[in-house]
Short mmCIF file of C-alpha atoms in Angstrom, two decimals:
data_model
loop_
_atom_site.label_atom_id
_atom_site.label_comp_id
_atom_site.label_asym_id
_atom_site.label_seq_id
_atom_site.Cartn_x
_atom_site.Cartn_y
_atom_site.Cartn_z
CA MET A 1 51.43 -75.99 -56.93
CA ASP A 2 49.08 -74.65 -59.59
CA LEU A 3 46.92 -71.58 -60.04
CA GLY A 4 43.82 -73.52 -59.04
CA GLN A 5 45.31 -74.13 -55.59
CA LEU A 6 46.07 -70.44 -55.22
CA GLN A 7 42.49 -69.57 -56.11
CA LEU A 8 41.16 -72.01 -53.51
CA ALA A 9 43.44 -70.55 -50.84
CA LEU A 10 42.33 -67.02 -51.68
CA ALA A 11 38.67 -68.07 -51.51
CA ALA A 12 39.23 -69.63 -48.08
CA ALA A 13 40.93 -66.42 -46.94
CA GLU A 14 38.06 -64.26 -48.16
CA TYR A 15 35.34 -66.35 -46.56
CA GLY A 16 37.31 -67.20 -43.41
CA SER A 17 35.99 -70.74 -43.63
CA PHE A 18 36.72 -73.84 -45.72
CA ARG A 19 33.02 -74.76 -45.62
CA ARG A 20 31.72 -71.39 -46.83
CA ALA A 21 34.43 -71.13 -49.50
CA ALA A 22 33.61 -74.63 -50.75
CA GLU A 23 29.89 -73.81 -50.89
CA TYR A 24 30.62 -70.66 -52.88
CA LEU A 25 32.84 -72.58 -55.32
CA SER A 26 30.36 -75.48 -55.55
CA ILE A 27 32.95 -78.08 -54.50
CA THR A 28 33.13 -80.32 -51.46
CA GLN A 29 34.79 -79.07 -48.31
CA SER A 30 37.08 -82.11 -48.29
CA THR A 31 38.30 -81.29 -51.80
CA LEU A 32 39.15 -77.73 -50.83
CA SER A 33 40.73 -78.74 -47.52
CA ARG A 34 42.84 -81.43 -49.18
CA SER A 35 44.01 -79.06 -51.89
CA ILE A 36 45.14 -76.48 -49.34
CA GLN A 37 46.89 -79.16 -47.27
CA LEU A 38 48.81 -80.23 -50.38
CA LEU A 39 49.64 -76.60 -51.10
CA GLU A 40 50.94 -76.08 -47.55
CA HIS A 41 53.03 -79.23 -47.83
CA SER A 42 54.51 -78.20 -51.18
CA ILE A 43 55.59 -74.73 -49.99
CA GLY A 44 56.59 -75.80 -46.48
CA ILE A 45 54.47 -73.35 -44.47
CA ILE A 46 51.12 -73.38 -42.67
CA ILE A 47 48.88 -70.89 -44.46
CA PHE A 48 45.87 -71.05 -42.12
CA GLU A 49 45.23 -71.63 -38.47
CA ARG A 50 42.16 -73.89 -38.24
CA SER A 51 39.50 -73.72 -35.53
CA HIS A 52 35.81 -74.46 -35.10
CA ALA A 53 35.17 -70.78 -35.83
CA GLY A 54 36.87 -70.97 -39.23
CA VAL A 55 40.33 -70.19 -40.56
CA ILE A 56 42.68 -67.24 -40.19
CA ALA A 57 45.94 -66.63 -42.03
CA THR A 58 49.18 -67.18 -40.13
CA PRO A 59 51.84 -64.45 -40.42
CA ALA A 60 53.65 -66.52 -43.05
CA GLY A 61 50.31 -67.34 -44.66
CA LEU A 62 49.40 -63.67 -44.90
CA ASP A 63 52.59 -62.96 -46.86
CA PHE A 64 51.93 -65.96 -49.08
CA LEU A 65 48.33 -64.94 -49.77
CA ARG A 66 49.40 -61.45 -50.76
CA ILE A 67 51.93 -62.88 -53.20
CA ALA A 68 49.33 -65.38 -54.48
CA ARG A 69 46.85 -62.58 -55.04
CA SER A 70 49.54 -60.62 -56.89
CA ILE A 71 50.38 -63.65 -59.05
CA LEU A 72 46.76 -64.13 -60.09
CA GLN A 73 46.41 -60.43 -60.80
CA GLN A 74 49.56 -60.55 -62.93
CA MET A 75 48.16 -63.53 -64.79
CA ASP A 76 45.02 -61.52 -65.49
CA THR A 77 47.23 -58.66 -66.70
CA LEU A 78 49.21 -61.03 -68.89
CA VAL A 79 46.03 -62.27 -70.52
CA ASP A 80 44.80 -58.70 -70.82
CA ARG A 81 47.94 -57.78 -72.77
CA THR A 82 46.45 -59.58 -75.75
CA LYS A 83 43.48 -57.21 -75.74
CA PRO A 84 43.41 -53.78 -77.39
CA ALA A 85 45.49 -51.19 -75.57
CA ASP A 86 42.50 -49.13 -74.50
CA ARG A 87 41.16 -52.11 -72.51
CA ARG A 88 44.29 -52.71 -70.45
CA GLU A 89 44.23 -51.97 -66.75
CA CYS A 90 47.05 -50.83 -64.50
CA GLY A 91 46.74 -51.72 -60.84
CA ARG A 92 43.84 -52.99 -58.77
CA PHE A 93 42.05 -51.68 -55.69
CA VAL A 94 39.48 -53.78 -53.82
CA ILE A 95 37.02 -52.04 -51.51
CA GLY A 96 34.48 -53.75 -49.28
CA PHE A 97 31.25 -52.26 -47.97
CA SER A 98 28.13 -53.10 -46.01
CA THR A 99 26.07 -50.05 -46.88
CA SER A 100 24.26 -49.11 -50.10
CA LEU A 101 25.54 -47.87 -53.44
CA THR A 102 22.16 -46.58 -54.54
CA THR A 103 22.94 -43.05 -53.39
CA GLY A 104 25.12 -41.32 -50.85
CA HIS A 105 28.76 -40.64 -50.02
CA LEU A 106 30.25 -44.01 -50.91
CA ARG A 107 28.75 -44.00 -54.39
CA ALA A 108 30.00 -40.44 -55.00
CA THR A 109 33.48 -41.32 -53.70
CA LEU A 110 33.81 -44.39 -55.92
CA LEU A 111 32.64 -42.44 -58.97
CA GLU A 112 35.26 -39.75 -58.33
CA TYR A 113 37.99 -42.33 -57.75
CA SER A 114 37.17 -44.09 -61.01
CA ALA A 115 37.21 -40.76 -62.83
CA ARG A 116 40.59 -39.80 -61.39
CA PHE A 117 42.23 -43.19 -61.82
CA PRO A 118 40.57 -44.83 -64.82
CA GLN A 119 43.60 -47.12 -65.27
CA VAL A 120 42.96 -48.81 -61.90
CA GLU A 121 40.72 -51.87 -61.83
CA LEU A 122 38.17 -51.32 -59.07
CA GLY A 123 36.99 -54.41 -57.22
CA ILE A 124 33.84 -53.96 -55.13
CA VAL A 125 32.80 -56.51 -52.48
CA GLU A 126 29.59 -56.40 -50.43
CA ARG A 127 29.81 -58.46 -47.24
CA SER A 128 28.73 -58.32 -43.61
CA ARG A 129 31.15 -56.48 -41.32
CA PRO A 130 32.65 -59.66 -39.78
CA ARG A 131 33.29 -61.01 -43.29
CA LEU A 132 34.88 -57.72 -44.33
CA ALA A 133 37.15 -57.83 -41.28
CA THR A 134 38.24 -61.35 -42.22
CA ALA A 135 38.85 -60.34 -45.83
CA LEU A 136 40.94 -57.35 -44.70
CA ARG A 137 42.92 -59.45 -42.24
CA ASN A 138 43.71 -61.98 -44.95
CA GLY A 139 44.56 -59.37 -47.59
CA MET A 140 41.50 -59.95 -49.81
CA VAL A 141 40.32 -56.33 -49.64
CA ASP A 142 42.45 -53.21 -49.40
CA LEU A 143 39.94 -51.16 -47.42
CA TYR A 144 36.36 -51.43 -46.29
CA VAL A 145 33.70 -48.95 -45.25
CA ALA A 146 31.23 -49.86 -42.51
CA ALA A 147 28.93 -48.32 -39.95
CA GLY A 148 30.18 -47.86 -36.41
CA ASP A 149 33.55 -47.07 -34.90
CA SER A 150 34.77 -50.23 -33.13
CA PHE A 151 37.27 -52.18 -35.21
CA GLU A 152 40.17 -54.61 -34.83
CA ILE A 153 43.17 -53.24 -32.98
CA ARG A 154 45.52 -54.39 -35.78
CA SER A 155 43.83 -52.19 -38.37
CA ARG A 156 43.68 -48.46 -38.96
CA SER A 157 40.34 -46.69 -39.06
CA ALA A 158 39.08 -43.16 -39.56
CA PRO A 159 35.57 -41.68 -39.35
CA LEU A 160 34.14 -40.44 -42.64
CA TRP A 161 30.51 -39.35 -42.84
CA SER A 162 27.25 -39.93 -41.04
CA GLU A 163 23.80 -40.77 -42.35
CA ARG A 164 20.37 -39.98 -41.00
CA VAL A 165 18.17 -42.83 -39.76
CA PHE A 166 14.72 -43.34 -41.27
CA ALA A 167 11.79 -45.62 -40.58
CA ALA A 168 10.54 -47.54 -43.61
CA LEU A 169 6.79 -47.97 -43.30
CA PRO A 170 3.94 -49.45 -45.34
CA HIS A 171 2.39 -46.54 -47.20
CA ASP A 172 -0.87 -46.95 -45.29
CA HIS A 173 0.75 -47.14 -41.84
CA PRO A 174 -0.60 -44.58 -39.32
CA LEU A 175 2.94 -43.21 -38.72
CA ALA A 176 3.28 -42.49 -42.45
CA LEU A 177 0.84 -39.59 -41.96
CA GLN A 178 3.50 -37.72 -39.92
CA ASP A 179 6.34 -35.66 -41.41
CA GLY A 180 8.81 -37.11 -38.92
CA ILE A 181 8.53 -39.57 -36.07
CA SER A 182 10.17 -39.95 -32.68
CA TRP A 183 11.74 -43.09 -31.29
CA THR A 184 8.96 -43.47 -28.76
CA ASP A 185 6.51 -43.71 -31.68
CA LEU A 186 8.01 -47.14 -32.37
CA ARG A 187 6.63 -48.64 -29.18
CA ASN A 188 4.55 -51.77 -29.76
CA GLN A 189 5.68 -51.97 -33.40
CA ILE A 190 7.22 -55.01 -35.10
CA VAL A 191 10.67 -53.92 -36.29
CA LEU A 192 12.30 -56.13 -38.93
CA MET A 193 16.10 -56.27 -38.78
CA SER A 194 18.50 -57.55 -41.42
CA GLN A 195 21.48 -59.66 -40.35
CA TYR A 196 23.66 -57.17 -42.25
CA ASP A 197 26.03 -55.02 -40.26
CA SER A 198 24.18 -51.74 -40.33
CA GLY A 199 21.20 -53.60 -38.87
CA ARG A 200 23.17 -54.32 -35.72
CA ASP A 201 24.11 -50.66 -35.30
CA LEU A 202 20.51 -49.62 -35.85
CA GLU A 203 19.33 -52.17 -33.30
CA ALA A 204 21.83 -50.85 -30.75
CA LEU A 205 20.61 -47.31 -31.42
CA LEU A 206 16.98 -48.41 -31.05
CA ASN A 207 17.70 -50.07 -27.70
CA ALA A 208 19.59 -47.00 -26.49
CA LYS A 209 16.78 -44.62 -27.45
CA LEU A 210 14.07 -46.71 -25.78
CA ILE A 211 16.02 -47.91 -22.74
CA ILE A 212 13.52 -46.40 -20.31
CA SER A 213 10.45 -47.40 -22.28
CA THR A 214 8.23 -50.12 -20.93
CA ASP A 215 6.66 -50.73 -24.34
CA CYS A 216 9.65 -51.63 -26.52
CA PRO A 217 9.05 -52.77 -30.07
CA ARG A 218 9.25 -56.42 -30.98
CA ILE A 219 12.43 -57.01 -32.99
CA GLU A 220 12.41 -59.81 -35.56
CA HIS A 221 15.72 -60.76 -37.19
CA ARG A 222 15.65 -61.98 -40.78
CA ASP A 223 18.58 -63.53 -42.66
CA VAL A 224 17.98 -61.46 -45.78
CA SER A 225 19.47 -58.35 -47.35
CA ARG A 226 18.41 -54.81 -46.54
CA ALA A 227 16.51 -54.64 -49.84
CA GLU A 228 14.52 -57.75 -48.96
CA ILE A 229 13.72 -56.33 -45.54
CA GLN A 230 12.08 -53.38 -47.27
CA ASN A 231 10.12 -55.79 -49.46
CA LEU A 232 8.81 -57.47 -46.30
CA VAL A 233 7.79 -54.06 -44.97
CA SER A 234 5.85 -53.35 -48.18
CA MET A 235 3.99 -56.61 -47.54
CA GLY A 236 2.82 -55.24 -44.20
CA LEU A 237 4.89 -57.60 -42.03
CA GLY A 238 6.41 -54.83 -39.93
CA ILE A 239 8.48 -51.68 -40.18
CA ALA A 240 12.24 -51.28 -40.63
CA LEU A 241 15.01 -48.88 -39.71
CA VAL A 242 17.10 -47.81 -42.68
CA LEU A 243 19.96 -45.45 -43.35
CA GLU A 244 19.81 -42.45 -45.64
CA SER A 245 21.63 -44.25 -48.47
CA ASP A 246 19.06 -47.07 -48.34
CA VAL A 247 16.09 -44.78 -48.92
CA ASP A 248 14.68 -45.60 -52.34
CA ALA A 249 12.44 -42.93 -53.78
CA ASN A 250 11.13 -45.45 -56.32
CA SER A 251 10.01 -48.06 -53.79
CA SER A 252 6.32 -48.62 -54.31
CA GLY A 253 4.22 -49.30 -51.26
CA LEU A 254 6.72 -47.70 -48.85
CA ALA A 255 6.93 -44.41 -46.99
CA TYR A 256 10.13 -43.13 -45.32
CA ARG A 257 10.03 -40.91 -42.26
CA GLU A 258 13.03 -39.37 -40.51
CA LEU A 259 13.57 -40.53 -36.93
CA ARG A 260 14.20 -37.74 -34.44
CA ASP A 261 14.98 -37.35 -30.79
CA GLY A 262 14.94 -34.28 -28.57
CA VAL A 263 17.89 -32.65 -30.37
CA GLY A 264 16.98 -33.42 -33.99
CA PRO A 265 17.65 -36.15 -36.58
CA SER A 266 19.35 -39.36 -35.40
CA ARG A 267 22.54 -40.30 -37.27
CA ILE A 268 24.98 -43.22 -37.57
CA GLY A 269 28.61 -42.70 -38.53
CA PHE A 270 30.66 -44.60 -41.10
CA SER A 271 34.38 -45.31 -41.02
CA ALA A 272 37.11 -46.48 -43.38
CA VAL A 273 39.23 -49.42 -42.21
CA TRP A 274 42.55 -50.54 -43.70
CA ARG A 275 45.90 -52.09 -42.81
CA ASP A 276 48.98 -49.95 -42.26
CA ASP A 277 51.23 -52.58 -43.85
CA ASN A 278 49.35 -52.56 -47.16
CA GLU A 279 51.69 -50.92 -49.70
CA ASN A 280 49.25 -50.93 -52.62
CA PRO A 281 49.66 -47.52 -54.37
CA ALA A 282 45.99 -47.61 -55.33
CA LEU A 283 45.09 -47.71 -51.63
CA ALA A 284 47.30 -44.71 -50.95
CA ASN A 285 45.53 -42.78 -53.70
CA PHE A 286 42.12 -43.73 -52.32
CA LEU A 287 43.11 -42.55 -48.84
CA LYS A 288 44.27 -39.23 -50.31
CA LEU A 289 40.90 -38.84 -52.00
CA LEU A 290 39.07 -39.58 -48.75
CA ALA A 291 41.24 -37.01 -46.94
CA GLU A 292 40.24 -34.40 -49.52
CA ARG A 293 36.54 -35.20 -49.31
CA TYR A 294 36.51 -35.57 -45.49
CA PRO A 295 39.32 -33.29 -44.22
CA SER A 296 38.32 -33.71 -40.57
CA SER A 297 39.17 -37.43 -40.72
CA SER A 298 42.54 -38.75 -39.51
CA LEU A 299 43.50 -40.19 -42.92
CA GLU A 300 47.18 -40.37 -43.72
#
């Protein structure tokens, strides 16, 4: 067993797939698979359950991956000991997200956490919600924040904040002349949707708001990021639904208009998701901070 094998196992755990991990590491899938097989043979346990859908850590594998992650972090710390004292780091906290860090609650929370605990190394991972769930299950992230409120039964979750929903429009779009728009104004429009998680929640909200409409918009899914979706909108290829934290005041060629229904602005909630059996002190401190900022949440 060597550190390289541990790194390959951790990559497979994060991506939930030998193929995707191999692509990320620019190696062949057979090389990665063979390395992990040798690792499992050398330690005498099965780390991953394999299926056509990907890989998931076994109970014994989960314990092993946590220890492997700790070993690699300790190796990083050992190397860091040779650096000046003011560059050393104590502890590590990895948070995943599928929203935006441009503005909003998550950005403010991370800035406050870093200010309070400057000795903690903060790892930040942007992934789709299914990928974040896999990373949490396999111990690759300590906590993730995502839109919606339906999560795995084996994890803990608590609601945090909500964000208003906006329509991103080409600046010369007829709807851009209005201060705010209603959901029924979207009839007969082309709505571009990102494959990212928040896009799914926005699509569900769109379908719920227009369930009785006979002129529903045409939804086109694009395998690009939220930022690229807005670029497509600026090119006049359609409109997009975005959350408050995705609104970019500096975006040229775009106009943002709040979406409203009969009772006011439409909103989507965000939640924090973590594992009860994670004993990382940095996670406990982050949960305490969230409880202070969002006292109505069930964070313990």
